[in-house]
Amino acid sequence: MSKKSPVSRSGRFTGGPAAEVAKFTESISFDWRLWKHDILGSLAHAAMLHKIGVLKKTELVAISKGLNQIHKEIAAGQFKWKAELEDVHMNIEAELTQRVPAGAKLHTARSRNDQVALDVRLWVRDEITALLGEIAGLQRALVSLGEKNADVIIPGYTHLQRAQPVYLAHHLLAYVEMLERDCERLWDCHSRVNVCPLGSGAIAGSTLPLKRELVAKLLGFVNASGQIQLTQNSMDAVSDRDFMIEFAAAAALLAVHISRLAEDVILWVSAEFNYIKIADAYTTGSSLMPQKKNPDIAELARGKTGRVFGNLISLLTLLKGLPMTYNRDLQEDKERLFDTADTVRATTRLMAAMLNNTRVNKAACAAAASDPALLATDLADYLVRKGMAFRPAHHVVGAVVALAEKTGKPLNQLTLAELQGVEPVTGTKYFGRDALGVFNLKTAMAKRNLTGAPGTKEVSKQLARWREQLS
Ligand code: ARG
């Protein structure tokens, strides 16, 4: 039995919980991370309690001073967290009350149920802002790598088979687009996180005349048009964590995108591709094979995706069977939330740092992109321009490819007679002297100028757009 009964048990209980119960139920070992937001919430709540006459001016001043002092001590690592006080809320309140008698009034019309709902909303709100900054950093790293290698062409792949040529920048910008949608999702989620639950009490609000708007305003729960955002149902406010799940889901998609990027990086640094080289400081070695230089950042980025998915599923499962309203199960949300936020934030930052320290092997890219088979589709387009329907054109070029394979010649070395030899005998010859011109990579890239295509002009336009947007 702990000597001192925790704040939540005074009165009703004869003593503290059994030691193993305290150990099983405590959350201070992880929810201490909410301290800053817990104090912010208490400061706003106290200001409001003064406004409605619950706290005298002197009491408010004493409480605010006490909380600010505790803030300083926690920030300096001097605060002693006590497991017997269960969680961050009671640790801070108990310490305050020991120093400031008026602290005993702070919990007026407040429950840990609306307090924790507030704290996690404030925490997620800050986390989204920070994560958006990291994502922008990764986008900038991708754009920079594209800009530094604006003339580099590589094979684009489908089925991991060489398909058609693309600018490396086009490939990189594909990720910039994905990341932008991740930002939009996070920002959208932010609008539902940014709603103040304080004043919901344990489940049913309070009989005291709280000024919820004032608290919300002080804590910045205001939308883009300046309207104060308050939860509209106390039962919903203390029991749902959908905003957290939205964050976890947006983070999971972000992790998917980063994982795909990581996979590309891992392929590209392999000797088989050899498209890029990562600076030593951003790679690791092997304990056995002296020649090894491994892309561990990218591998871990890919690997960590699993726990981000797991956290999302955990949170969904945590919520699905809960009867209204608050249930202690909800305490299990925090470690999943923290782990998701920590994981995606670090992963995003490290991937950006790695890309900022990556060089492109232009010669290897040029060699791979010079494969004329990449332009077989352009040859079919050539026949379409000459009036052949696409299906037969596709068939004819297929036969051209087969002939090239049979004769052991690259596509662009076939003679005009050989090309014409595979055309169906219709009286019209579609292949002309200019046919082999399609294998000029430079001209081929200049032709791809549809919006969103990897053409020379289009890609530099997109690079410029992103540079501007991200600056
Ligand atoms: N540690 C709890 C949580 O994370 C705080 C709320 C506890 N409320 C209660 N009535 N026991 O959810």
Tab-separated table of C-alpha atoms and ligand atoms in Angstrom:
chain	number	residue	atom	x	y	z
A	1	MET	CA	0.000	0.000	0.000
A	2	SER	CA	1.341	3.421	-0.792
A	3	LYS	CA	1.537	5.727	2.189
A	4	LYS	CA	-0.227	8.673	0.649
A	5	SER	CA	-3.584	8.191	-0.938
A	6	PRO	CA	-3.697	9.602	-4.481
A	7	VAL	CA	-5.818	12.686	-5.063
A	8	SER	CA	-8.500	10.704	-6.885
A	9	ARG	CA	-9.062	8.382	-3.922
A	10	SER	CA	-9.372	10.752	-1.026
A	11	GLY	CA	-12.510	10.330	1.051
A	12	ARG	CA	-14.133	7.322	-0.514
A	13	PHE	CA	-11.189	5.006	0.116
A	14	THR	CA	-9.477	3.804	3.248
A	15	GLY	CA	-6.048	3.791	1.663
A	16	GLY	CA	-4.071	3.729	-1.555
A	17	PRO	CA	-4.253	0.935	-4.114
A	18	ALA	CA	-2.261	-2.266	-3.738
A	19	ALA	CA	1.242	-1.870	-5.122
A	20	GLU	CA	0.612	-4.107	-8.113
A	21	VAL	CA	-2.591	-2.256	-8.888
A	22	ALA	CA	-0.779	1.078	-8.804
A	23	LYS	CA	1.862	-0.318	-11.105
A	24	PHE	CA	-0.700	-1.688	-13.504
A	25	THR	CA	-2.815	1.434	-13.654
A	26	GLU	CA	-0.252	4.221	-13.616
A	27	SER	CA	0.353	6.228	-16.745
A	28	ILE	CA	2.863	8.767	-15.497
A	29	SER	CA	5.668	6.691	-16.999
A	30	PHE	CA	4.468	7.831	-20.417
A	31	ASP	CA	1.868	10.567	-20.073
A	32	TRP	CA	4.377	12.884	-18.378
A	33	ARG	CA	4.956	14.012	-21.950
A	34	LEU	CA	1.682	15.926	-21.785
A	35	TRP	CA	2.993	18.192	-19.006
A	36	LYS	CA	3.325	21.350	-21.028
A	37	HIS	CA	-0.189	21.090	-22.381
A	38	ASP	CA	-1.582	20.061	-19.027
A	39	ILE	CA	-0.158	23.216	-17.467
A	40	LEU	CA	-1.428	25.369	-20.354
A	41	GLY	CA	-4.898	23.944	-19.851
A	42	SER	CA	-4.757	24.555	-16.109
A	43	LEU	CA	-3.641	28.155	-16.569
A	44	ALA	CA	-6.575	28.828	-18.888
A	45	HIS	CA	-8.999	26.991	-16.618
A	46	ALA	CA	-7.758	28.998	-13.616
A	47	ALA	CA	-8.139	32.293	-15.486
A	48	MET	CA	-11.714	31.323	-16.259
A	49	LEU	CA	-12.411	30.269	-12.654
A	50	HIS	CA	-11.318	33.724	-11.595
A	51	LYS	CA	-13.608	35.348	-14.155
A	52	ILE	CA	-16.616	33.507	-12.736
A	53	GLY	CA	-15.679	34.291	-9.155
A	54	VAL	CA	-14.425	30.871	-8.023
A	55	LEU	CA	-10.850	32.093	-7.601
A	56	LYS	CA	-9.898	35.386	-5.983
A	57	LYS	CA	-7.367	37.480	-7.835
A	58	THR	CA	-4.679	36.587	-5.289
A	59	GLU	CA	-5.499	32.901	-5.689
A	60	LEU	CA	-5.269	33.090	-9.453
A	61	VAL	CA	-1.921	34.837	-9.196
A	62	ALA	CA	-0.632	32.237	-6.734
A	63	ILE	CA	-1.842	29.331	-8.876
A	64	SER	CA	-0.380	30.799	-12.052
A	65	LYS	CA	2.935	31.454	-10.344
A	66	GLY	CA	2.968	27.947	-8.918
A	67	LEU	CA	2.195	26.387	-12.294
A	68	ASN	CA	4.847	28.466	-14.023
A	69	GLN	CA	7.375	27.419	-11.402
A	70	ILE	CA	6.467	23.770	-11.919
A	71	HIS	CA	6.765	24.336	-15.664
A	72	LYS	CA	10.313	25.605	-15.167
A	73	GLU	CA	11.269	22.686	-12.976
A	74	ILE	CA	9.912	20.087	-15.362
A	75	ALA	CA	11.656	21.760	-18.308
A	76	ALA	CA	14.902	21.729	-16.331
A	77	GLY	CA	14.447	18.051	-15.451
A	78	GLN	CA	14.186	18.852	-11.748
A	79	PHE	CA	10.610	17.794	-11.166
A	80	LYS	CA	10.054	14.512	-9.331
A	81	TRP	CA	7.304	12.471	-10.943
A	82	LYS	CA	5.589	10.178	-8.480
A	83	ALA	CA	4.154	6.889	-9.661
A	84	GLU	CA	1.764	6.779	-6.710
A	85	LEU	CA	0.120	9.908	-8.131
A	86	GLU	CA	-0.837	7.879	-11.164
A	87	ASP	CA	-0.741	10.355	-14.014
A	88	VAL	CA	0.524	13.699	-15.222
A	89	HIS	CA	-2.645	15.512	-14.199
A	90	MET	CA	-2.489	14.448	-10.563
A	91	ASN	CA	1.259	14.833	-10.296
A	92	ILE	CA	1.099	18.455	-11.310
A	93	GLU	CA	-2.038	19.291	-9.343
A	94	ALA	CA	-0.814	17.585	-6.175
A	95	GLU	CA	2.511	19.385	-6.343
A	96	LEU	CA	0.775	22.695	-6.951
A	97	THR	CA	-1.588	22.208	-4.038
A	98	GLN	CA	1.311	21.424	-1.728
A	99	ARG	CA	2.880	24.735	-2.629
A	100	VAL	CA	-0.253	26.848	-3.092
A	101	PRO	CA	-3.316	26.151	-0.942
A	102	ALA	CA	-5.601	27.626	-3.597
A	103	GLY	CA	-4.470	24.797	-5.842
A	104	ALA	CA	-7.220	22.803	-4.173
A	105	LYS	CA	-9.731	24.905	-6.130
A	106	LEU	CA	-8.163	24.302	-9.524
A	107	HIS	CA	-10.071	21.127	-10.247
A	108	THR	CA	-13.420	22.898	-9.804
A	109	ALA	CA	-15.810	21.760	-12.555
A	110	ARG	CA	-13.066	19.776	-14.211
A	111	SER	CA	-12.479	16.048	-14.453
A	112	ARG	CA	-9.448	14.219	-15.630
A	113	ASN	CA	-11.738	12.996	-18.363
A	114	ASP	CA	-12.107	16.378	-20.021
A	115	GLN	CA	-8.610	17.341	-18.882
A	116	VAL	CA	-6.938	14.467	-20.690
A	117	ALA	CA	-9.124	14.992	-23.755
A	118	LEU	CA	-7.925	18.589	-23.765
A	119	ASP	CA	-4.272	17.688	-23.246
A	120	VAL	CA	-4.129	15.196	-26.096
A	121	ARG	CA	-5.884	17.600	-28.445
A	122	LEU	CA	-3.371	20.302	-27.602
A	123	TRP	CA	-0.554	17.813	-27.998
A	124	VAL	CA	-1.734	16.510	-31.385
A	125	ARG	CA	-2.284	20.061	-32.572
A	126	ASP	CA	1.352	20.952	-31.892
A	127	GLU	CA	2.529	17.674	-33.307
A	128	ILE	CA	0.703	18.274	-36.584
A	129	THR	CA	2.342	21.685	-36.927
A	130	ALA	CA	5.772	20.215	-36.297
A	131	LEU	CA	5.191	17.293	-38.640
A	132	LEU	CA	4.030	19.590	-41.431
A	133	GLY	CA	7.349	21.404	-41.087
A	134	GLU	CA	9.277	18.146	-41.401
A	135	ILE	CA	7.282	17.079	-44.440
A	136	ALA	CA	8.016	20.397	-46.127
A	137	GLY	CA	11.694	19.722	-45.400
A	138	LEU	CA	11.487	16.350	-47.119
A	139	GLN	CA	9.677	17.899	-50.065
A	140	ARG	CA	12.417	20.520	-50.346
A	141	ALA	CA	15.087	17.817	-50.271
A	142	LEU	CA	13.349	16.006	-53.138
A	143	VAL	CA	12.992	19.195	-55.166
A	144	SER	CA	16.649	20.120	-54.580
A	145	LEU	CA	17.861	16.714	-55.683
A	146	GLY	CA	15.702	17.066	-58.792
A	147	GLU	CA	16.994	20.557	-59.508
A	148	LYS	CA	20.625	19.583	-59.066
A	149	ASN	CA	20.075	16.804	-61.581
A	150	ALA	CA	17.538	18.481	-63.820
A	151	ASP	CA	19.017	16.934	-66.983
A	152	VAL	CA	19.181	13.378	-65.666
A	153	ILE	CA	16.912	10.872	-67.362
A	154	ILE	CA	16.269	7.386	-65.986
A	155	PRO	CA	14.074	4.529	-67.067
A	156	GLY	CA	10.635	4.680	-65.502
A	157	TYR	CA	9.456	1.263	-64.321
A	158	THR	CA	6.206	-0.631	-64.243
A	159	HIS	CA	6.258	-4.137	-62.756
A	160	LEU	CA	9.860	-3.206	-61.925
A	161	GLN	CA	10.565	-3.660	-65.641
A	162	ARG	CA	11.934	-0.813	-67.682
A	163	ALA	CA	8.988	1.016	-69.221
A	164	GLN	CA	9.506	4.556	-70.539
A	165	PRO	CA	12.106	7.251	-69.920
A	166	VAL	CA	11.406	9.905	-67.312
A	167	TYR	CA	13.408	12.713	-65.827
A	168	LEU	CA	14.751	11.738	-62.428
A	169	ALA	CA	13.159	14.977	-61.223
A	170	HIS	CA	9.776	13.741	-62.424
A	171	HIS	CA	10.188	10.576	-60.385
A	172	LEU	CA	11.177	12.594	-57.310
A	173	LEU	CA	8.339	15.072	-57.784
A	174	ALA	CA	5.876	12.192	-57.711
A	175	TYR	CA	6.760	11.872	-54.019
A	176	VAL	CA	6.454	15.610	-53.512
A	177	GLU	CA	2.859	15.316	-54.740
A	178	MET	CA	2.125	12.400	-52.406
A	179	LEU	CA	3.618	14.270	-49.474
A	180	GLU	CA	1.544	17.320	-50.321
A	181	ARG	CA	-1.630	15.259	-50.012
A	182	ASP	CA	-0.336	13.991	-46.673
A	183	CYS	CA	-0.014	17.602	-45.574
A	184	GLU	CA	-3.563	18.318	-46.715
A	185	ARG	CA	-4.869	15.319	-44.789
A	186	LEU	CA	-3.011	16.357	-41.647
A	187	TRP	CA	-4.225	19.902	-41.977
A	188	ASP	CA	-7.779	18.714	-42.496
A	189	CYS	CA	-7.451	16.533	-39.402
A	190	HIS	CA	-6.154	19.579	-37.535
A	191	SER	CA	-9.517	21.313	-37.978
A	192	ARG	CA	-11.256	18.550	-36.015
A	193	VAL	CA	-8.481	18.298	-33.423
A	194	ASN	CA	-8.740	22.015	-32.822
A	195	VAL	CA	-11.969	21.894	-30.808
A	196	CYS	CA	-12.000	22.537	-27.065
A	197	PRO	CA	-13.495	19.811	-24.861
A	198	LEU	CA	-12.862	21.506	-21.514
A	199	GLY	CA	-16.063	22.118	-19.592
A	200	SER	CA	-17.384	18.655	-20.401
A	201	GLY	CA	-16.450	17.523	-16.908
A	202	ALA	CA	-16.442	13.808	-16.277
A	203	ILE	CA	-19.378	13.216	-18.613
A	204	ALA	CA	-22.085	15.811	-18.032
A	205	GLY	CA	-20.517	19.266	-17.887
A	206	SER	CA	-21.011	21.254	-14.712
A	207	THR	CA	-23.670	23.095	-12.767
A	208	LEU	CA	-21.257	25.986	-12.324
A	209	PRO	CA	-21.472	28.845	-14.829
A	210	LEU	CA	-18.216	28.082	-16.665
A	211	LYS	CA	-17.131	30.284	-19.534
A	212	ARG	CA	-16.086	27.660	-22.014
A	213	GLU	CA	-15.530	30.214	-24.773
A	214	LEU	CA	-12.994	32.057	-22.700
A	215	VAL	CA	-10.949	28.904	-22.046
A	216	ALA	CA	-11.124	27.932	-25.710
A	217	LYS	CA	-10.020	31.364	-26.801
A	218	LEU	CA	-7.109	31.429	-24.378
A	219	LEU	CA	-5.973	28.057	-25.703
A	220	GLY	CA	-6.280	29.036	-29.350
A	221	PHE	CA	-9.239	26.831	-30.240
A	222	VAL	CA	-10.248	29.177	-33.009
A	223	ASN	CA	-10.832	28.304	-36.647
A	224	ALA	CA	-9.523	30.089	-39.728
A	225	SER	CA	-12.472	32.477	-39.765
A	226	GLY	CA	-11.879	33.391	-36.141
A	227	GLN	CA	-14.738	31.370	-34.648
A	228	ILE	CA	-14.235	29.714	-31.278
A	229	GLN	CA	-14.445	25.946	-31.531
A	230	LEU	CA	-16.176	24.110	-28.677
A	231	THR	CA	-17.226	20.471	-28.505
A	232	GLN	CA	-21.023	20.406	-28.567
A	233	ASN	CA	-21.701	17.232	-26.606
A	234	SER	CA	-20.015	16.478	-23.311
A	235	MET	CA	-20.376	12.699	-23.671
A	236	ASP	CA	-18.824	12.741	-27.115
A	237	ALA	CA	-16.068	15.059	-25.936
A	238	VAL	CA	-14.780	12.857	-23.118
A	239	SER	CA	-15.117	9.528	-24.852
A	240	ASP	CA	-14.136	9.770	-28.492
A	241	ARG	CA	-10.631	9.785	-29.846
A	242	ASP	CA	-11.513	9.887	-33.524
A	243	PHE	CA	-9.331	12.951	-34.042
A	244	MET	CA	-6.390	10.918	-32.796
A	245	ILE	CA	-7.246	8.053	-35.120
A	246	GLU	CA	-7.424	10.479	-38.021
A	247	PHE	CA	-3.962	11.654	-37.123
A	248	ALA	CA	-2.733	8.069	-36.887
A	249	ALA	CA	-4.338	7.274	-40.243
A	250	ALA	CA	-2.832	10.310	-41.953
A	251	ALA	CA	0.494	9.347	-40.404
A	252	ALA	CA	0.099	5.786	-41.693
A	253	LEU	CA	-0.384	7.046	-45.231
A	254	LEU	CA	2.606	9.316	-44.841
A	255	ALA	CA	4.552	6.273	-43.700
A	256	VAL	CA	3.398	4.395	-46.804
A	257	HIS	CA	4.701	7.138	-49.048
A	258	ILE	CA	8.010	7.380	-47.237
A	259	SER	CA	8.346	3.625	-47.311
A	260	ARG	CA	7.908	3.588	-51.075
A	261	LEU	CA	10.497	6.326	-51.439
A	262	ALA	CA	12.793	4.319	-49.176
A	263	GLU	CA	12.344	1.273	-51.372
A	264	ASP	CA	13.358	3.281	-54.444
A	265	VAL	CA	16.423	4.576	-52.644
A	266	ILE	CA	17.378	1.055	-51.580
A	267	LEU	CA	17.100	-0.178	-55.166
A	268	TRP	CA	18.942	2.820	-56.564
A	269	VAL	CA	21.984	2.450	-54.293
A	270	SER	CA	22.362	-1.230	-55.134
A	271	ALA	CA	25.229	-2.122	-57.473
A	272	GLU	CA	22.600	-3.366	-59.931
A	273	PHE	CA	21.109	0.116	-60.344
A	274	ASN	CA	23.918	2.314	-59.082
A	275	TYR	CA	21.867	5.461	-59.745
A	276	ILE	CA	22.735	7.215	-56.502
A	277	LYS	CA	25.390	7.382	-53.823
A	278	ILE	CA	24.580	8.263	-50.220
A	279	ALA	CA	27.251	10.107	-48.203
A	280	ASP	CA	29.073	7.900	-45.694
A	281	ALA	CA	27.622	9.742	-42.699
A	282	TYR	CA	24.135	8.691	-43.774
A	283	THR	CA	24.904	5.018	-44.276
A	284	THR	CA	26.182	2.229	-42.048
A	285	GLY	CA	28.673	-0.576	-42.459
A	286	SER	CA	28.610	-4.304	-41.909
A	287	SER	CA	30.297	-5.885	-38.891
A	288	LEU	CA	31.555	-8.719	-41.052
A	289	MET	CA	31.828	-7.632	-44.675
A	290	PRO	CA	34.318	-4.782	-44.917
A	291	GLN	CA	33.126	-3.584	-48.324
A	292	LYS	CA	29.513	-3.017	-47.266
A	293	LYS	CA	27.834	0.366	-47.129
A	294	ASN	CA	24.191	-0.037	-46.308
A	295	PRO	CA	21.221	2.322	-46.754
A	296	ASP	CA	20.000	1.731	-43.193
A	297	ILE	CA	18.054	4.980	-42.914
A	298	ALA	CA	15.902	3.993	-45.856
A	299	GLU	CA	15.555	0.420	-44.589
A	300	LEU	CA	14.461	1.572	-41.147
A	301	ALA	CA	12.091	4.096	-42.685
A	302	ARG	CA	10.527	1.200	-44.584
A	303	GLY	CA	10.584	-1.057	-41.533
A	304	LYS	CA	9.096	1.446	-39.112
A	305	THR	CA	6.003	1.681	-41.275
A	306	GLY	CA	4.858	-1.530	-39.602
A	307	ARG	CA	4.568	0.002	-36.170
A	308	VAL	CA	2.773	3.052	-37.521
A	309	PHE	CA	0.177	0.735	-39.095
A	310	GLY	CA	0.041	-1.258	-35.868
A	311	ASN	CA	-0.629	1.865	-33.833
A	312	LEU	CA	-3.520	2.789	-36.092
A	313	ILE	CA	-5.079	-0.657	-35.751
A	314	SER	CA	-4.505	-0.561	-31.977
A	315	LEU	CA	-6.337	2.734	-31.671
A	316	LEU	CA	-9.225	1.595	-33.843
A	317	THR	CA	-9.541	-1.586	-31.818
A	318	LEU	CA	-9.212	0.289	-28.542
A	319	LEU	CA	-12.234	2.407	-29.357
A	320	LYS	CA	-14.548	0.022	-31.071
A	321	GLY	CA	-16.171	-1.730	-28.138
A	322	LEU	CA	-16.280	1.068	-25.598
A	323	PRO	CA	-19.636	1.821	-24.057
A	324	MET	CA	-20.285	5.487	-23.483
A	325	THR	CA	-18.492	7.389	-22.132
A	326	TYR	CA	-14.993	7.622	-20.669
A	327	ASN	CA	-13.417	4.262	-19.897
A	328	ARG	CA	-9.978	3.696	-18.531
A	329	ASP	CA	-9.161	1.775	-21.684
A	330	LEU	CA	-8.590	5.183	-23.237
A	331	GLN	CA	-5.388	5.565	-21.267
A	332	GLU	CA	-3.952	3.048	-23.740
A	333	ASP	CA	-4.218	5.623	-26.532
A	334	LYS	CA	-1.193	7.609	-25.465
A	335	GLU	CA	1.691	5.275	-26.144
A	336	ARG	CA	0.268	4.495	-29.569
A	337	LEU	CA	-0.157	8.199	-30.285
A	338	PHE	CA	3.320	9.126	-29.070
A	339	ASP	CA	4.943	6.285	-30.945
A	340	THR	CA	3.212	7.228	-34.182
A	341	ALA	CA	4.155	10.880	-33.861
A	342	ASP	CA	7.769	10.164	-32.864
A	343	THR	CA	8.213	7.589	-35.593
A	344	VAL	CA	6.880	9.557	-38.530
A	345	ARG	CA	8.534	12.767	-37.418
A	346	ALA	CA	11.993	11.219	-37.056
A	347	THR	CA	11.592	9.189	-40.230
A	348	THR	CA	10.582	12.219	-42.261
A	349	ARG	CA	13.488	14.242	-40.925
A	350	LEU	CA	16.087	11.533	-41.477
A	351	MET	CA	14.910	10.780	-44.991
A	352	ALA	CA	15.275	14.476	-45.823
A	353	ALA	CA	18.753	14.589	-44.309
A	354	MET	CA	19.763	11.493	-46.232
A	355	LEU	CA	18.508	12.894	-49.540
A	356	ASN	CA	20.325	16.161	-48.853
A	357	ASN	CA	23.458	14.022	-48.681
A	358	THR	CA	22.886	11.966	-51.777
A	359	ARG	CA	24.625	12.311	-55.122
A	360	VAL	CA	23.342	11.084	-58.449
A	361	ASN	CA	25.525	8.902	-60.646
A	362	LYS	CA	24.748	10.615	-63.926
A	363	ALA	CA	26.729	8.172	-66.057
A	364	ALA	CA	24.863	5.142	-64.735
A	365	CYS	CA	21.526	6.885	-65.215
A	366	ALA	CA	22.453	7.906	-68.771
A	367	ALA	CA	23.530	4.369	-69.618
A	368	ALA	CA	20.258	2.924	-68.315
A	369	ALA	CA	18.155	5.590	-70.040
A	370	SER	CA	19.877	5.033	-73.381
A	371	ASP	CA	18.102	1.683	-73.791
A	372	PRO	CA	16.128	2.280	-77.038
A	373	ALA	CA	13.472	-0.222	-75.951
A	374	LEU	CA	12.243	2.487	-73.594
A	375	LEU	CA	11.006	4.323	-76.685
A	376	ALA	CA	9.111	1.436	-78.285
A	377	THR	CA	5.859	3.188	-77.385
A	378	ASP	CA	7.094	6.290	-79.203
A	379	LEU	CA	7.523	4.140	-82.307
A	380	ALA	CA	3.883	3.028	-82.003
A	381	ASP	CA	2.876	6.694	-81.608
A	382	TYR	CA	4.857	7.385	-84.792
A	383	LEU	CA	2.728	4.855	-86.689
A	384	VAL	CA	-0.428	6.411	-85.216
A	385	ARG	CA	0.708	9.793	-86.529
A	386	LYS	CA	1.138	8.177	-89.936
A	387	GLY	CA	-2.478	7.020	-89.812
A	388	MET	CA	-2.331	3.492	-88.408
A	389	ALA	CA	-4.802	2.551	-85.662
A	390	PHE	CA	-3.126	2.086	-82.274
A	391	ARG	CA	-3.900	-1.628	-81.822
A	392	PRO	CA	-2.222	-2.736	-85.065
A	393	ALA	CA	0.565	-0.203	-84.430
A	394	HIS	CA	1.167	-1.846	-81.043
A	395	HIS	CA	1.251	-5.225	-82.771
A	396	VAL	CA	3.692	-4.051	-85.456
A	397	VAL	CA	6.093	-2.553	-82.936
A	398	GLY	CA	5.848	-5.788	-80.943
A	399	ALA	CA	7.019	-7.592	-84.056
A	400	VAL	CA	9.816	-5.033	-84.466
A	401	VAL	CA	10.945	-5.735	-80.890
A	402	ALA	CA	10.863	-9.483	-81.539
A	403	LEU	CA	12.947	-8.995	-84.685
A	404	ALA	CA	15.479	-6.883	-82.805
A	405	GLU	CA	15.753	-9.611	-80.167
A	406	LYS	CA	16.136	-12.309	-82.821
A	407	THR	CA	18.823	-10.407	-84.748
A	408	GLY	CA	20.539	-9.285	-81.563
A	409	LYS	CA	20.379	-5.625	-82.583
A	410	PRO	CA	19.190	-2.750	-80.439
A	411	LEU	CA	15.877	-1.353	-81.725
A	412	ASN	CA	17.452	1.796	-83.085
A	413	GLN	CA	19.932	-0.155	-85.233
A	414	LEU	CA	17.311	-1.850	-87.376
A	415	THR	CA	17.207	-0.759	-91.018
A	416	LEU	CA	14.215	0.860	-92.670
A	417	ALA	CA	13.795	-2.285	-94.776
A	418	GLU	CA	13.683	-4.416	-91.636
A	419	LEU	CA	11.037	-2.126	-90.112
A	420	GLN	CA	8.926	-2.170	-93.241
A	421	GLY	CA	9.362	-5.925	-93.437
A	422	VAL	CA	7.181	-6.466	-90.358
A	423	GLU	CA	4.351	-4.206	-91.490
A	424	PRO	CA	1.195	-5.940	-92.696
A	425	VAL	CA	1.019	-6.014	-96.509
A	426	THR	CA	-1.660	-3.426	-97.242
A	427	GLY	CA	-0.149	-1.421	-100.055
A	428	THR	CA	0.624	1.497	-97.684
A	429	LYS	CA	4.033	1.725	-96.072
A	430	TYR	CA	3.753	3.463	-92.724
A	431	PHE	CA	7.403	3.354	-91.700
A	432	GLY	CA	9.395	6.104	-93.417
A	433	ARG	CA	12.983	7.321	-93.387
A	434	ASP	CA	12.251	9.414	-90.262
A	435	ALA	CA	11.064	6.412	-88.236
A	436	LEU	CA	14.350	5.848	-86.421
A	437	GLY	CA	14.275	9.495	-85.372
A	438	VAL	CA	11.937	8.514	-82.538
A	439	PHE	CA	14.925	6.967	-80.750
A	440	ASN	CA	16.510	10.351	-80.162
A	441	LEU	CA	16.020	10.592	-76.401
A	442	LYS	CA	16.288	14.363	-76.277
A	443	THR	CA	13.573	14.913	-78.871
A	444	ALA	CA	11.497	12.203	-77.299
A	445	MET	CA	11.600	13.980	-73.928
A	446	ALA	CA	10.796	17.337	-75.527
A	447	LYS	CA	7.581	15.853	-76.931
A	448	ARG	CA	6.110	14.834	-73.593
A	449	ASN	CA	4.538	18.101	-72.692
A	450	LEU	CA	1.098	17.219	-71.478
A	451	THR	CA	0.310	18.511	-68.021
A	452	GLY	CA	1.778	15.994	-65.605
A	453	ALA	CA	3.974	14.300	-68.229
A	454	PRO	CA	7.746	13.928	-67.834
A	455	GLY	CA	8.567	16.289	-70.721
A	456	THR	CA	11.525	18.647	-70.646
A	457	LYS	CA	9.472	21.826	-70.380
A	458	GLU	CA	6.812	20.375	-68.155
A	459	VAL	CA	9.274	18.984	-65.605
A	460	SER	CA	11.160	22.241	-65.317
A	461	LYS	CA	7.833	24.027	-64.929
A	462	GLN	CA	6.857	21.640	-62.127
A	463	LEU	CA	10.236	22.020	-60.434
A	464	ALA	CA	9.832	25.786	-60.510
A	465	ARG	CA	6.281	25.550	-59.163
A	466	TRP	CA	7.358	23.407	-56.224
A	467	ARG	CA	10.415	25.510	-55.513
A	468	GLU	CA	8.168	28.549	-55.274
A	469	GLN	CA	5.461	26.783	-53.277
A	470	LEU	CA	7.928	25.390	-50.744
A	471	SER	CA	9.973	28.531	-50.233
B	1	ARG	N1	-4.634	8.669	-17.271
B	1	ARG	C1	-5.990	8.778	-17.696
B	1	ARG	C2	-6.056	8.625	-19.222
B	1	ARG	O1	-5.038	8.641	-19.811
B	1	ARG	C3	-6.519	10.105	-17.309
B	1	ARG	C4	-8.003	10.134	-17.097
B	1	ARG	C5	-8.350	9.272	-15.974
B	1	ARG	N2	-9.709	9.455	-15.606
B	1	ARG	C6	-10.273	8.698	-14.699
B	1	ARG	N3	-11.498	8.952	-14.401
B	1	ARG	N4	-9.642	7.689	-14.146
B	1	ARG	O2	-7.088	8.481	-19.797
